[in-house]
Amino acid sequence: MITIQGKGVSSGVIRGKLYFYKRADTAVTNRKAEDLEAEKARFAQAQQDSIAQLTLLADKCREEAGEESAVLFETHAMFVEDEDYVACVLDTMESEGCCAEYAVEVAGNQFAEMFAAMEDAYMQARSADILDVSRRLINNLMGISDSGIASDEPVVLAADDLAPSETLQMDKSKILGFVTQGGSGNSHTAILARTMGIPAICGIGEALKQEYEGRIAYVDGETGVMILDPDEITLTNLKAKYDEQQRRKELLQSMKGQEDVTLDGKHIKVYCNIGSPEDVASVLANDGQGIGLFRSEFLYLAADYYPTEEEQFEAYKAVAAAMEGKRVIIRTLDIGADKQVAYFNMPKEENPAMGNRAIRISLTRPEVFRTQLRALYRASAFGKVAIMFPMITSVWEVEECKRACENVMKELSVEGIPYNPNTELGIMIETPASVFVAEELAKMVDFFSVGTNDLTQYTLACDRQCSDLGRFYDPHHPAVLRALKTAADAAHKAGIWIGICGELGADLSLLPTFMAMGIDELSVTPTAVLPLRQALRSTDTRSCDLSALEC
Ligand code: PEP
Ligand code: MG
């Protein structure tokens, strides 16, 4: 039996075959070809496979995103068969006696360099296309699937670490749980695992070895323990834990349909955080009373191109309609930091968490912002949609956001497209700057929602992504809690409500503190709704205090 300890970041006990994630950019080695003709046949097959994939992508794009994106994939398909490019691949194979993967890499790099050296900016930009095409051919040669999981049965997915975009693009039906060497509980991948209800352990380090591939693993996402080949006693304990979990879940069912109210009659909004329209099923199953945070950027992360206004509108409308008049707070694009999207072509940054992310991107790429706002306002005609802006630091940012909203409303009015002109606007309090100017900000919006994941990161100057900062990243730090209290006081002074949509909102040990501050809303992962309701219903706010704010 092998016992490996990591950090449990999404609870649940599961059993399954360990499978190491095959990343689409796995390095190519210069392997000698045993049989050149066979290598050429492999290359021809990879060409066929690539063209089939690109044709499918082009068709899908034409339907969903319009002609422009479709043409890109058609051009890629043409490149796969380009005479000069193919000749270069075959010549390299002949002259070096190497495998097809290596020949494709060499040819791809040569062509990319050639394009990059051209005068014309359009031709220079083709350099990225040729690299993309070559990578597709290489992946097909190496048998790497788009989802990174070439297994017929669901697996326990192991990886060094997983980016949110990778997690989103995987086929979820193939995943029983995640185990990663790096990562932290505050990363978006961990948040995604919790939202999807998939048990996960991160920060395992070197103990997670590639040689374990294919072994049966038991994963306990609560304790952070992974066990290979358990002995009889351990197996019995794991089974008991699993049964206990099921029992607890059943007991909590009695909370469904109950009000979110404290013992002394204070009503609190218990909402849910989601990342896609599919997550609404879990919100409804767990009786969430609204959506406090729809991370709209996950739509962008799951796609290979800018989601169109129509695609976004359909997604937002579906959520608004499914929630049947309950509040749905949709956060505008929060790309950047750990949420990187290739087609945004963001320059590499030394400190991406403090770089061009979230509202900064929206305000510097007005067309991207406008498209999203149009989709949001159009969806506002189909439910109780509210719009929320992330990572605000300044009053002028909110002024610009509101101006952008007004312009979009004017456009829609002229076009005769219905929308709700009273759509609520809110901001996220995630930076110390927004806390310091909270009184001014509160006069400009309808609500505040505190992003404690980032507020902790920026208040404590502590990277939320870093797995080994351990106790230095402490959302219970009095500085973080005092920032929350300052924001709550400012909100209430201006007569608006304040919620928490960061992970801390589900931390039951702080519930009395939040109640003492007068927090009005808690937005949590759907599976955390019923435990939170249960705790809330046995809390008397008259005995809650602010002692947690003391050092
Ligand atoms: C937060 O920072 O707490 C938050 C809710 O936003 P995200 O985790 O997506 O950055
Ligand atoms: Mg945040």
XYZ file of C-alpha atoms and ligand atoms in Angstrom:
562
model
C 0.000 0.000 0.000
C 1.275 3.479 -0.859
C -0.150 6.495 0.978
C 0.445 9.928 -0.469
C -0.481 13.154 1.294
C -1.470 16.323 -0.520
C -3.937 19.125 0.118
C -7.611 18.225 -0.203
C -9.279 20.993 -2.226
C -12.553 19.422 -3.298
C -14.138 16.835 -1.045
C -15.436 13.391 -1.914
C -14.028 9.867 -1.970
C -13.505 8.156 -5.315
C -11.690 5.163 -6.757
C -10.301 4.894 -10.275
C -7.387 4.253 -12.578
C -4.633 6.837 -12.420
C -4.038 8.514 -15.768
C -1.410 11.162 -16.437
C -2.622 14.127 -18.439
C -1.039 14.224 -21.899
C -0.422 17.842 -22.606
C -0.851 19.067 -26.164
C 2.629 20.641 -26.090
C 4.562 17.514 -25.087
C 8.172 17.897 -26.274
C 9.241 16.200 -29.494
C 12.422 14.113 -29.513
C 14.675 13.496 -32.514
C 14.025 9.757 -32.837
C 15.677 7.804 -35.646
C 13.194 6.337 -38.135
C 13.373 2.522 -38.278
C 11.418 2.465 -41.514
C 11.224 5.702 -43.526
C 8.285 4.571 -45.654
C 6.292 3.730 -42.541
C 7.105 7.206 -41.119
C 5.869 8.832 -44.317
C 2.651 6.813 -44.090
C 2.218 7.993 -40.478
C 2.670 11.575 -41.649
C 0.069 11.086 -44.420
C -2.379 9.714 -41.823
C -1.724 12.679 -39.508
C -2.425 15.026 -42.450
C -5.747 13.306 -43.053
C -6.696 13.404 -39.364
C -5.730 17.076 -39.081
C -7.744 18.057 -42.144
C -10.775 16.184 -40.810
C -10.484 17.972 -37.426
C -9.982 21.384 -39.031
C -12.945 20.906 -41.375
C -15.127 20.027 -38.395
C -13.895 23.088 -36.498
C -14.521 25.322 -39.514
C -18.087 23.997 -39.859
C -18.757 24.479 -36.153
C -17.390 28.025 -36.303
C -19.443 28.909 -39.354
C -22.581 27.900 -37.462
C -21.695 29.479 -34.130
C -19.192 32.260 -34.676
C -19.473 33.385 -38.272
C -17.400 33.266 -41.410
C -14.266 35.010 -40.138
C -13.326 32.346 -37.580
C -14.286 29.575 -40.023
C -11.875 30.906 -42.658
C -9.020 30.662 -40.174
C -9.490 26.909 -39.776
C -9.932 26.450 -43.526
C -6.635 28.225 -44.085
C -5.010 25.913 -41.542
C -6.418 22.895 -43.393
C -4.927 24.197 -46.647
C -1.593 24.657 -44.986
C -1.522 21.002 -43.918
C -1.294 20.130 -47.618
C 0.842 23.047 -48.755
C 3.299 21.684 -51.331
C 6.388 23.512 -50.059
C 5.642 22.720 -46.432
C 5.008 19.016 -47.122
C 8.161 18.845 -49.273
C 10.156 20.329 -46.399
C 8.777 17.708 -43.978
C 9.561 14.824 -46.345
C 13.038 16.183 -47.198
C 13.869 16.482 -43.511
C 12.782 12.893 -42.917
C 14.962 11.708 -45.829
C 18.035 13.777 -45.036
C 18.013 13.236 -41.256
C 16.501 9.745 -41.257
C 14.251 11.004 -38.447
C 10.721 10.308 -37.249
C 7.764 12.257 -38.664
C 7.163 14.275 -35.446
C 10.671 15.705 -35.527
C 10.510 16.466 -39.276
C 7.221 18.340 -38.779
C 8.715 20.349 -35.945
C 11.769 21.289 -38.023
C 9.640 22.267 -41.044
C 7.184 24.192 -38.858
C 9.970 26.194 -37.218
C 11.624 26.960 -40.579
C 8.390 28.228 -42.101
C 7.459 30.169 -38.972
C 10.847 31.935 -39.025
C 10.458 32.694 -42.706
C 7.042 34.303 -42.163
C 8.213 36.193 -39.082
C 11.047 37.769 -41.119
C 8.682 39.185 -43.751
C 8.036 42.932 -44.025
C 4.277 42.670 -44.256
C 2.541 42.578 -40.833
C -0.157 40.239 -42.152
C 2.418 37.720 -43.376
C 4.341 38.005 -40.098
C 1.203 37.028 -38.220
C 1.001 33.789 -40.272
C 4.005 32.581 -38.312
C 1.722 31.697 -35.384
C -0.634 29.849 -37.745
C 2.079 27.608 -39.115
C 3.226 26.741 -35.611
C -0.366 25.917 -34.705
C -0.774 23.663 -37.737
C 2.523 21.893 -37.031
C 1.488 21.313 -33.412
C -1.772 19.751 -34.563
C 0.099 17.409 -36.887
C 2.530 16.486 -34.109
C -0.299 15.829 -31.648
C -1.984 13.565 -34.159
C 1.298 11.741 -34.727
C 1.757 11.318 -30.972
C -1.846 10.256 -30.348
C -2.551 13.225 -28.088
C -6.253 13.996 -28.079
C -7.700 17.518 -27.823
C -9.070 16.766 -24.361
C -5.716 15.378 -23.150
C -7.421 12.148 -22.026
C -7.133 9.273 -24.468
C -8.931 6.757 -22.273
C -12.268 5.061 -22.834
C -13.128 4.775 -19.134
C -13.335 7.610 -16.566
C -10.024 8.125 -14.755
C -8.378 9.816 -11.791
C -6.519 12.502 -13.684
C -2.951 13.164 -12.561
C -0.857 16.136 -13.690
C 1.994 18.381 -12.626
C -0.565 21.187 -12.539
C -3.628 22.116 -14.560
C -4.501 25.486 -16.065
C -8.167 26.520 -15.858
C -8.391 26.511 -19.682
C -7.106 22.919 -19.759
C -9.599 21.859 -17.098
C -12.457 23.493 -18.969
C -11.609 21.909 -22.284
C -11.494 18.367 -20.878
C -14.238 15.862 -21.367
C -15.723 15.880 -17.815
C -17.401 12.528 -18.304
C -13.884 11.042 -18.352
C -12.840 12.486 -14.985
C -13.510 10.949 -11.576
C -11.096 13.207 -9.733
C -7.945 15.341 -10.044
C -4.597 14.868 -8.337
C -1.816 17.342 -9.045
C 1.788 17.829 -7.965
C 1.447 21.620 -7.721
C -1.489 23.979 -7.427
C -3.265 25.595 -4.518
C -6.742 25.469 -3.044
C -7.380 29.014 -4.247
C -6.493 28.411 -7.866
C -9.275 28.487 -10.426
C -8.693 24.829 -11.193
C -9.483 23.951 -7.569
C -12.496 26.270 -7.680
C -13.657 24.575 -10.879
C -13.282 21.131 -9.297
C -15.466 22.233 -6.377
C -18.069 23.781 -8.694
C -18.202 20.594 -10.751
C -18.314 18.464 -7.582
C -15.172 16.534 -8.611
C -12.933 15.389 -5.707
C -9.445 16.860 -5.989
C -6.072 16.900 -4.243
C -3.318 19.351 -5.104
C 0.212 20.117 -3.902
C 1.264 16.433 -3.782
C 4.734 17.208 -5.120
C 7.237 14.598 -6.266
C 5.364 11.794 -4.494
C 2.996 11.695 -7.460
C 5.090 9.609 -9.838
C 4.553 8.961 -13.529
C 5.294 5.255 -12.912
C 1.956 4.980 -11.037
C 0.093 5.421 -14.324
C -2.597 2.756 -14.694
C -2.671 1.793 -10.962
C -5.951 1.943 -9.051
C -6.025 5.017 -6.799
C -8.356 5.948 -3.926
C -8.694 9.687 -3.554
C -10.063 11.420 -0.487
C -10.573 15.047 -1.489
C -11.331 16.061 2.099
C -8.210 14.801 3.868
C -5.981 15.147 0.795
C -4.893 11.505 0.980
C -4.372 9.351 -2.085
C -3.872 5.628 -1.599
C -2.600 3.058 -4.074
C -3.240 -0.635 -3.433
C -4.939 -0.190 -0.021
C -4.824 -3.014 2.509
C -8.044 -4.541 3.859
C -8.370 -2.229 6.881
C -7.790 0.934 4.854
C -10.266 -0.236 2.270
C -12.906 -0.788 4.971
C -12.229 2.688 6.405
C -12.502 4.298 2.997
C -15.771 2.512 2.363
C -17.097 3.700 5.754
C -16.080 7.260 4.923
C -17.825 7.065 1.578
C -21.020 5.750 3.213
C -20.839 8.487 5.851
C -20.555 11.103 3.123
C -23.613 9.728 1.396
C -25.507 9.737 4.719
C -24.546 13.358 5.386
C -25.733 14.329 1.914
C -29.069 12.623 2.489
C -29.546 14.341 5.854
C -28.907 17.719 4.286
C -31.725 17.127 1.841
C -34.097 18.183 4.629
C -32.686 21.718 4.222
C -34.139 22.001 0.744
C -37.054 24.389 0.525
C -36.165 25.956 3.905
C -35.569 29.686 4.226
C -32.090 31.178 4.548
C -32.811 32.819 7.875
C -30.992 33.008 11.190
C -32.508 31.956 14.522
C -33.290 35.590 15.273
C -35.021 36.142 11.949
C -32.329 37.776 9.750
C -32.713 36.846 6.098
C -29.502 36.201 4.183
C -29.202 35.627 0.459
C -27.530 32.276 -0.176
C -26.456 32.261 -3.805
C -24.176 30.113 -5.949
C -20.994 30.541 -7.954
C -21.039 29.013 -11.414
C -18.766 28.887 -14.449
C -21.096 27.749 -17.193
C -24.803 27.332 -18.006
C -24.413 23.595 -17.287
C -23.681 24.380 -13.620
C -27.238 25.696 -13.162
C -28.446 22.099 -12.792
C -26.353 21.832 -9.634
C -27.641 25.213 -8.369
C -31.219 24.009 -8.725
C -30.439 20.580 -7.272
C -28.942 22.260 -4.202
C -31.707 24.852 -3.948
C -29.503 27.932 -4.435
C -31.592 31.096 -4.207
C -29.746 32.916 -6.949
C -26.426 33.144 -8.696
C -23.990 35.456 -6.974
C -21.134 34.942 -9.395
C -21.214 33.632 -12.921
C -17.544 33.611 -13.974
C -18.240 34.575 -17.588
C -14.573 34.270 -18.542
C -14.933 30.492 -18.444
C -16.925 30.820 -21.679
C -13.847 32.442 -23.208
C -11.489 29.882 -21.696
C -13.467 26.965 -23.057
C -13.370 28.363 -26.608
C -10.666 28.663 -29.270
C -11.916 32.066 -30.420
C -13.728 35.117 -29.018
C -17.252 33.939 -28.158
C -19.631 35.938 -30.321
C -22.364 38.216 -28.989
C -24.918 35.608 -30.050
C -23.142 32.736 -28.263
C -22.765 34.771 -25.091
C -26.345 35.977 -25.258
C -27.580 32.377 -25.528
C -25.465 31.330 -22.529
C -26.564 34.236 -20.301
C -30.177 33.947 -21.390
C -30.197 30.207 -20.648
C -28.983 30.862 -17.084
C -31.346 33.802 -16.514
C -34.335 31.848 -17.822
C -33.480 28.693 -15.841
C -33.289 30.713 -12.620
C -36.876 31.909 -13.199
C -36.672 35.449 -11.900
C -34.088 34.803 -9.187
C -31.100 37.131 -9.295
C -28.273 36.102 -11.647
C -25.105 38.162 -11.193
C -22.872 37.843 -14.209
C -19.343 39.061 -13.835
C -17.755 40.589 -16.903
C -14.652 38.996 -18.318
C -11.945 38.281 -15.723
C -9.181 37.026 -17.994
C -5.514 37.308 -17.069
C -3.299 36.050 -14.223
C -3.853 32.261 -14.147
C -6.711 32.495 -16.650
C -4.809 32.870 -19.910
C -6.500 32.611 -23.272
C -4.176 32.107 -26.258
C -6.288 34.004 -28.783
C -6.195 37.161 -26.646
C -2.499 37.353 -27.623
C -1.546 38.961 -24.342
C 2.094 39.980 -24.065
C 4.020 37.975 -21.480
C 4.047 39.745 -18.103
C 6.430 39.485 -15.181
C 3.597 39.787 -12.642
C 0.391 38.772 -14.414
C -1.714 38.920 -11.229
C -0.915 42.632 -11.102
C -0.892 43.105 -14.843
C -3.460 43.467 -17.537
C -6.353 41.437 -16.182
C -10.081 41.634 -15.523
C -11.612 45.104 -15.896
C -8.305 46.451 -17.233
C -8.688 44.261 -20.311
C -12.328 45.256 -20.784
C -11.465 48.941 -20.558
C -8.516 48.671 -22.932
C -10.323 46.467 -25.470
C -13.612 48.337 -25.846
C -14.894 46.102 -28.659
C -14.547 42.977 -26.516
C -16.305 44.797 -23.653
C -19.065 46.125 -25.891
C -19.808 42.654 -27.305
C -20.128 41.232 -23.808
C -22.269 44.096 -22.522
C -24.612 43.807 -25.508
C -25.046 40.095 -24.798
C -25.640 40.800 -21.095
C -28.221 43.524 -21.661
C -30.021 41.422 -24.253
C -30.174 38.573 -21.696
C -31.560 41.007 -19.106
C -34.905 40.802 -20.914
C -35.173 37.132 -19.942
C -34.644 37.155 -16.184
C -33.221 39.099 -13.258
C -29.723 39.694 -14.628
C -27.234 41.878 -12.733
C -23.826 42.886 -14.083
C -20.698 42.888 -11.936
C -17.269 44.341 -12.734
C -14.154 42.570 -11.399
C -10.967 43.892 -9.819
C -12.001 47.501 -9.493
C -9.467 49.876 -7.960
C -10.710 53.353 -8.948
C -13.769 55.527 -9.227
C -12.923 56.399 -12.860
C -13.031 52.720 -13.816
C -16.607 52.458 -12.577
C -17.484 55.681 -14.398
C -16.136 54.201 -17.639
C -17.961 50.908 -17.066
C -21.226 52.749 -16.525
C -20.641 54.853 -19.653
C -20.041 51.675 -21.662
C -23.333 50.286 -20.294
C -25.206 53.451 -21.233
C -23.806 53.363 -24.778
C -24.883 49.762 -25.197
C -28.374 50.522 -23.875
C -28.660 53.399 -26.384
C -27.607 51.083 -29.217
C -30.129 48.437 -28.238
C -32.902 51.037 -27.959
C -32.138 52.324 -31.474
C -32.149 48.743 -32.783
C -35.430 48.010 -31.016
C -33.898 45.123 -29.046
C -35.495 44.556 -25.620
C -33.426 44.871 -22.425
C -33.954 45.837 -18.818
C -32.878 49.480 -18.401
C -32.823 48.987 -14.608
C -30.308 46.150 -14.723
C -28.416 46.280 -11.428
C -24.711 47.074 -11.579
C -22.249 45.948 -8.943
C -18.531 45.751 -8.390
C -16.189 43.270 -6.852
C -14.189 44.379 -3.857
C -10.950 42.470 -4.378
C -8.222 45.065 -4.022
C -7.149 47.101 -0.995
C -7.636 50.209 -3.177
C -11.333 49.458 -3.578
C -11.637 49.067 0.190
C -9.999 52.441 0.803
C -12.351 54.216 -1.628
C -15.362 52.028 -0.804
C -17.490 54.950 0.391
C -17.194 56.697 -2.968
C -17.664 53.462 -4.926
C -20.740 52.508 -2.930
C -22.530 55.652 -4.106
C -22.064 54.574 -7.737
C -23.414 51.003 -7.780
C -26.260 48.780 -6.571
C -24.173 46.238 -4.681
C -20.717 45.085 -3.622
C -19.465 41.529 -3.759
C -16.210 40.730 -2.040
C -13.762 38.478 -3.894
C -11.893 37.204 -0.860
C -9.577 35.011 -2.938
C -8.012 38.043 -4.565
C -8.593 40.372 -1.613
C -6.453 38.006 0.490
C -3.816 37.804 -2.232
C -3.528 41.560 -2.670
C -3.937 42.531 0.985
C -1.296 40.081 2.194
C 0.926 40.389 -0.925
C 0.670 36.616 -1.170
C 0.279 34.731 -4.460
C -2.947 32.687 -4.359
C -1.522 30.305 -6.972
C 1.547 29.357 -5.007
C 1.216 25.933 -3.367
C 3.980 26.364 -0.806
C 3.101 29.711 0.770
C 0.990 27.706 3.186
C -0.053 29.675 6.237
C 1.141 32.982 4.758
C -1.929 32.960 2.512
C -4.430 33.348 5.317
C -7.939 34.608 4.495
C -8.629 34.695 8.260
C -5.918 37.336 8.717
C -7.354 40.286 10.686
C -6.246 42.606 7.862
C -8.496 40.757 5.390
C -11.412 40.637 7.830
C -11.032 44.316 8.694
C -11.009 45.153 4.964
C -14.277 43.234 4.681
C -15.767 45.142 7.597
C -14.699 48.495 6.107
C -16.344 47.587 2.796
C -19.500 46.392 4.592
C -19.775 49.637 6.583
C -19.323 51.699 3.401
C -21.974 49.677 1.570
C -24.503 49.994 4.369
C -23.811 53.715 4.789
C -24.725 54.167 1.115
C -27.780 51.932 1.500
C -26.598 49.101 -0.752
C -26.103 45.413 0.029
C -22.820 43.549 0.249
C -22.021 39.900 -0.330
C -19.038 37.572 -0.415
C -18.401 35.468 -3.500
C -14.836 34.362 -2.720
C -14.234 30.902 -1.274
C -14.288 32.328 2.257
C -18.058 32.740 1.959
C -18.448 28.993 2.528
C -16.170 28.958 5.578
C -18.653 28.127 8.330
C -16.177 28.991 11.081
C -16.458 32.648 10.003
C -20.228 32.709 9.637
C -20.752 34.452 13.025
C -18.153 37.080 12.014
C -19.899 37.716 8.699
C -23.215 38.019 10.537
C -21.714 40.474 13.020
C -20.529 42.591 10.062
C -23.993 42.504 8.531
C -22.971 40.688 5.352
C -26.173 40.373 3.317
C -25.287 37.680 0.819
C -23.024 34.627 0.626
C -22.331 33.098 -2.760
C -20.803 29.650 -2.600
C -20.181 26.580 -4.682
C -23.560 24.829 -5.221
C -22.732 21.842 -3.005
C -21.998 24.226 -0.113
C -25.513 25.741 -0.105
C -27.257 23.200 2.143
C -24.506 22.984 4.799
C -24.445 26.801 4.866
C -28.224 26.974 5.212
C -28.106 24.501 8.071
C -25.444 26.558 9.879
C -27.271 29.804 9.227
C -30.515 28.480 10.648
C -28.807 27.651 13.912
C -26.975 30.982 14.220
C -28.253 33.755 16.461
C -26.752 37.026 15.226
C -27.244 38.614 18.693
C -24.442 36.459 20.001
C -22.138 37.035 17.013
C -19.151 39.304 17.499
C -16.147 40.727 15.746
C -13.459 39.094 17.879
C -11.966 37.457 14.765
C -10.813 40.920 13.681
C -8.460 41.217 16.630
C -4.771 40.415 16.213
C -12.238 36.196 -5.750
O -11.184 36.734 -6.095
O -12.516 35.933 -4.572
C -13.249 35.835 -6.757
C -14.450 35.415 -6.412
O -12.869 35.899 -8.063
P -11.901 34.808 -8.724
O -11.667 33.711 -7.742
O -12.550 34.313 -9.950
O -10.671 35.601 -9.002
Mg -11.036 37.487 -8.109
